[in-house]
Coordinates of C-alpha atoms in Angstrom, one line a residue:
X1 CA -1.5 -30.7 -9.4
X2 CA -0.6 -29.0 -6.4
X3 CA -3.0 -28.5 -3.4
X4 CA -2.8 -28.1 0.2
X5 CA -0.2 -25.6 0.2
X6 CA 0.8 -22.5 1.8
X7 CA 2.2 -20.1 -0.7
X8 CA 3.3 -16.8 0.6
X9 CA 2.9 -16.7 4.2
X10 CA 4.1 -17.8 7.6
X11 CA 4.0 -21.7 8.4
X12 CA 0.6 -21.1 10.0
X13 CA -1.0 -19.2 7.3
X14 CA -1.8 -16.2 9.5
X15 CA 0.5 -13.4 8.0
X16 CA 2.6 -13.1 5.3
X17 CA 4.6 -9.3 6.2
X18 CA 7.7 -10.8 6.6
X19 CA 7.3 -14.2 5.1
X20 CA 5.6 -14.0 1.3
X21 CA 7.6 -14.3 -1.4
X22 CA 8.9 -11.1 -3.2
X23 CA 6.9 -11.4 -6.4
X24 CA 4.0 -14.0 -7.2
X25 CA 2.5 -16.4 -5.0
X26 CA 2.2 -19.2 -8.0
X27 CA 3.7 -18.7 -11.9
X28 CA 2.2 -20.4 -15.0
X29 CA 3.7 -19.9 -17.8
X30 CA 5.7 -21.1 -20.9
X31 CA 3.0 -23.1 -22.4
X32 CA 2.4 -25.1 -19.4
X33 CA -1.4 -27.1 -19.9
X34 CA -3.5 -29.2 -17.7
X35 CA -2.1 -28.2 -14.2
X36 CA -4.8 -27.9 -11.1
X37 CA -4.0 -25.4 -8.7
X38 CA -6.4 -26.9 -5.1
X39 CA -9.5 -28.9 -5.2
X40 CA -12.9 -29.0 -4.0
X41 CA -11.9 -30.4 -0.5
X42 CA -11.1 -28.5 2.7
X43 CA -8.0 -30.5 2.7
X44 CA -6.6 -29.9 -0.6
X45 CA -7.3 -26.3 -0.4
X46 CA -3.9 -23.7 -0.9
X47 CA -3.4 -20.4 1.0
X48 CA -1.8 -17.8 -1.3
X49 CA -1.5 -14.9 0.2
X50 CA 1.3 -12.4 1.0
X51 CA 3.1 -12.3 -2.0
X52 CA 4.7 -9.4 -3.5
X53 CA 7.0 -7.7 -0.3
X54 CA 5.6 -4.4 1.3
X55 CA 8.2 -1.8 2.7
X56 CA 9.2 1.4 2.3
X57 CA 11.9 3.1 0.8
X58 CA 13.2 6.8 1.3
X59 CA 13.4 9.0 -1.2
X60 CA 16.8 11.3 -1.6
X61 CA 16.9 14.5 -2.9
X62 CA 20.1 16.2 -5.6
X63 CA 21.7 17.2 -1.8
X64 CA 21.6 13.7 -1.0
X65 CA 18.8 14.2 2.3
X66 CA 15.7 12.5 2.4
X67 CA 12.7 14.1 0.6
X68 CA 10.0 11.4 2.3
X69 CA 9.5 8.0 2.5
X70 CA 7.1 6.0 -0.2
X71 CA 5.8 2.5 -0.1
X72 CA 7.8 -0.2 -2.5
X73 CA 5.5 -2.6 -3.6
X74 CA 7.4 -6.2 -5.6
X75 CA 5.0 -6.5 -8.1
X76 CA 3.5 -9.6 -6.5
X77 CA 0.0 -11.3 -7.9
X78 CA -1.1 -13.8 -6.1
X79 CA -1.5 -16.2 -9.2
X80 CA 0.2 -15.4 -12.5
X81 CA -0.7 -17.3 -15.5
X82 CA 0.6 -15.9 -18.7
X83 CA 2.0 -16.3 -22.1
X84 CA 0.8 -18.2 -25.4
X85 CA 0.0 -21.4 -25.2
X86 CA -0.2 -21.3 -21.1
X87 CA -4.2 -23.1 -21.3
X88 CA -6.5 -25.2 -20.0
X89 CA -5.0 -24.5 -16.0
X90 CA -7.7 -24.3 -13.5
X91 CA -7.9 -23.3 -10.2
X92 CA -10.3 -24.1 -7.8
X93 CA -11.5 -24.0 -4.1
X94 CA -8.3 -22.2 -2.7
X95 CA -8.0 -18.8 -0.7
X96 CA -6.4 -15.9 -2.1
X97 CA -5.6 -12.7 0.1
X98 CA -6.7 -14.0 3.4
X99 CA -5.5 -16.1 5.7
X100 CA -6.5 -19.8 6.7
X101 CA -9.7 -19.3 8.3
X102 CA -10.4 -16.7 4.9
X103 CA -11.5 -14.3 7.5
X104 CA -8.5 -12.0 8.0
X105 CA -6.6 -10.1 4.8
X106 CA -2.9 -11.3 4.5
X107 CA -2.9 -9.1 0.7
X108 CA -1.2 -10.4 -2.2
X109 CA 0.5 -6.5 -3.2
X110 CA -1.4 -6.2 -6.2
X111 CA -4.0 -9.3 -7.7
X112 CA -5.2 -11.8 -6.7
X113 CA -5.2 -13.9 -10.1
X114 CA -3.8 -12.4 -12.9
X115 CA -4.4 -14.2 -16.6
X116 CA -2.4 -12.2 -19.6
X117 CA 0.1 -12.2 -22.8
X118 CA -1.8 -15.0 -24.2
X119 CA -3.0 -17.5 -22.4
X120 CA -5.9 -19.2 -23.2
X121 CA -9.1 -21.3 -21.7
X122 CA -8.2 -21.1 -18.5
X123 CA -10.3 -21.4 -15.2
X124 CA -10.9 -19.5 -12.0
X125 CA -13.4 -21.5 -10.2
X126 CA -16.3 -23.6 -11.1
X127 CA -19.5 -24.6 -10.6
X128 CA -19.1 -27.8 -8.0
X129 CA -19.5 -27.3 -4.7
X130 CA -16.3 -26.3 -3.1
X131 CA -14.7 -25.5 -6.4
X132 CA -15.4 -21.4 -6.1
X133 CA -12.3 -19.5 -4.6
X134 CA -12.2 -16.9 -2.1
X135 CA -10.3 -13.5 -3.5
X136 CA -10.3 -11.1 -1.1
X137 CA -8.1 -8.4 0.8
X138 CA -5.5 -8.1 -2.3
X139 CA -3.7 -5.1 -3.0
X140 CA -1.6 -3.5 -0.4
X141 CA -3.1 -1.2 2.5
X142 CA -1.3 2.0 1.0
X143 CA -3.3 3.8 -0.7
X144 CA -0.4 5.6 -2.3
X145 CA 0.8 2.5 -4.3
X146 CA -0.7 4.2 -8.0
X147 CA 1.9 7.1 -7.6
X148 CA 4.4 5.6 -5.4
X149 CA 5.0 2.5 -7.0
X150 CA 7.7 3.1 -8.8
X151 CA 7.9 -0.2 -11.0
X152 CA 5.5 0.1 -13.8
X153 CA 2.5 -2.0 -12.9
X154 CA 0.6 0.1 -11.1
X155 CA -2.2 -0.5 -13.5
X156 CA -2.2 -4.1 -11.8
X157 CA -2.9 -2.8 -8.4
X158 CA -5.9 -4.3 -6.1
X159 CA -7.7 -6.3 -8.5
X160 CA -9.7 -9.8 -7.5
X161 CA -9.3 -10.9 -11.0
X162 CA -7.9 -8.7 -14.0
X163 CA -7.8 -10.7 -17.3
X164 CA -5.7 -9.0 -19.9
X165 CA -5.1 -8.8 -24.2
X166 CA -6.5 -9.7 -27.1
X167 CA -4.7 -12.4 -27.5
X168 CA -6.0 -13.9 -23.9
X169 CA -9.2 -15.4 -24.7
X170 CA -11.0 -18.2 -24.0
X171 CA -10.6 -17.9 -20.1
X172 CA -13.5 -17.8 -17.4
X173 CA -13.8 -16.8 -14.0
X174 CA -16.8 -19.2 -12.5
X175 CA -18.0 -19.6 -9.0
X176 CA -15.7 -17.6 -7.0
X177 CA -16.4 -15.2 -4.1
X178 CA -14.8 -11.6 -4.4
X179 CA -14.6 -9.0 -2.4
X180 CA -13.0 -6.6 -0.4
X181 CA -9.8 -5.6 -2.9
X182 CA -8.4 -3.1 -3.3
X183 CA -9.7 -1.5 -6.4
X184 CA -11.6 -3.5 -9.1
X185 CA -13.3 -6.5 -8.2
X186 CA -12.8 -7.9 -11.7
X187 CA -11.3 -6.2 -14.5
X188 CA -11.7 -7.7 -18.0
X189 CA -9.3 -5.4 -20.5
X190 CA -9.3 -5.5 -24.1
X191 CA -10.5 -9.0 -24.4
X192 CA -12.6 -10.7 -27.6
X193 CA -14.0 -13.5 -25.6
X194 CA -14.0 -14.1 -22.0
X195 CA -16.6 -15.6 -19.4
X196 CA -17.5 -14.1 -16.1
X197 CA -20.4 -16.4 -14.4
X198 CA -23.1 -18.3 -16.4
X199 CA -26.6 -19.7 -16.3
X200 CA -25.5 -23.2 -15.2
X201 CA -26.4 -23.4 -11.7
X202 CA -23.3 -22.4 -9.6
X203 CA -21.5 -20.5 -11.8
X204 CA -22.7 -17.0 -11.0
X205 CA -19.6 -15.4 -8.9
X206 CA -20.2 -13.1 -5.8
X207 CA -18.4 -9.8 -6.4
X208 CA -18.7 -7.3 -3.3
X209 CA -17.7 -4.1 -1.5
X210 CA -14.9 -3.2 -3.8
X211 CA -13.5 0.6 -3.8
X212 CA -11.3 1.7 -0.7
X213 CA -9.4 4.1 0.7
X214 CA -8.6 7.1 -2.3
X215 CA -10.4 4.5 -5.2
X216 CA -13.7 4.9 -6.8
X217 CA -13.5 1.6 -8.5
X218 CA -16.5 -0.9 -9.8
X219 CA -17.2 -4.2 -8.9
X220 CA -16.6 -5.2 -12.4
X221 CA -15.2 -3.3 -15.2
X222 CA -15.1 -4.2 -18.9
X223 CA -12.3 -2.4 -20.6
X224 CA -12.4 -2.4 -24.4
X225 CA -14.1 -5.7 -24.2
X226 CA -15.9 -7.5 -27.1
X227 CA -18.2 -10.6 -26.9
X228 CA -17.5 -11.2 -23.0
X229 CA -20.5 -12.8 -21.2
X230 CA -21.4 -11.8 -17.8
X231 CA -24.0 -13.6 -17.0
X232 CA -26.1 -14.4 -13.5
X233 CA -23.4 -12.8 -11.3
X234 CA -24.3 -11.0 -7.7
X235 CA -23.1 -8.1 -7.1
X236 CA -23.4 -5.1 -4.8
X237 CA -21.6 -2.4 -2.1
X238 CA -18.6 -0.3 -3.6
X239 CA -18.8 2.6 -5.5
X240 CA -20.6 1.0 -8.8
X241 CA -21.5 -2.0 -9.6
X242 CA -20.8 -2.7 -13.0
X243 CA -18.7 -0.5 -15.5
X244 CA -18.5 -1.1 -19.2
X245 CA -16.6 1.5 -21.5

């Protein structure tokens, strides 16, 4: 269990620029089960924000001068959980990509949560009160970051939630509030089973005003996806609402 932390930022939770850590916020992986990331109380509520460094490096031409200066983005989620046999993890009530009064962005460089390479039955939120987490503001201010980034997970860039694989089913995003990333509020690729809200009363996510700067991105966008259920969800603002292909 871990809880009342501040992963990412400063000591005061305000800004994370030269403070987060250089790649993710929070790692599970290697078949770790069972773990709860925050809680349904104010107090055991973590900040993860600021992860994955933003600075710029300069580009040098064959003549050795400088051709122009690019952003370097650490490929930094705020939450990672991956790999087979990484399940049953949850993660509620926390704030990810803002800072402690979840009012002003501190951005996680690309996701907020991430859930990939296999692992399974996993939770984002849930329908209590107070379990629902706040995903906002992720994925750098530079706009640029798709061409620039140099690292090969570009495709990870500005998401609220992006769930990834065949293999990664059984996971379910429930109760959360997210808005204001980058790109994609949630992003659902190439999955056979996945949950995104529910009829049970509080499940239904808020998913709003996605789509900035040079993106025309949905709110939510099913990629490839097979027997996924979206289900009692609010959603509006951005550039489309929900995207299925």
């Amino acid at each position: 269990e871990l809880n009342a932390a501040l992963t990412g930022g400063n000591t005061a939770g305000t800004s994370g620029i030269e403070n987060g850590n250089r790649e993710h916020g929070i790692v599970i992986s290697g078949g770790a089960d069972n773990n709860l990331i925050g809680g349904s109380e104010v107090s055991e509520r973590n900040v993860i924000s600021g992860n994955g460094t933003d600075a710029v490096f300069q580009v040098l031409g064959v003549d050795g001068k400088p051709t122009g200066q690019y952003p370097s983005l650490d490929y930094g989620n705020g939450i990672l959980i991956t790999g087979t046999g990484t399940t049953n993890n949850v993660v509620i009530g926390n704030y990810i990509g803002v800072d402690v009064s979840g009012v002003n962005p501190v951005a996680n460089a690309f996701s907020g949560v991430v859930i990939e390479d296999g692992a399974t039955d996993n939770t984002i939120g849930g329908t209590g009160v107070g379990e629902g987490n706040l995903i906002a503001r992720n994925g750098s201010d530079s706009d640029g970051c798709n061409l620039h980034c140099g690292n090969g997970h570009a495709s990870y860039y500005g998401r609220g939630v992006f769930v990834e694989g065949a293999a990664t089913t059984g996971n379910a995003v429930l109760g959360n509030t997210i808005v204001r990333n980058q790109t994609i509020g949630v992003l659902f690729r190439g999955l056979v089973s996945g949950t995104l809200g529910g009829a049970v009363e509080g499940a239904g996510n808020t998913i709003s005003d996605h789509s900035h700067g040079n993106f025309t991105s949905p709110n939510i966008y099913l990629d490839g996806c097979a027997n996924v259920q979206v289900e009692d969800n609010r959603v509006s603002g951005g550039h489309t609402g929900i995207l299925i292909s």
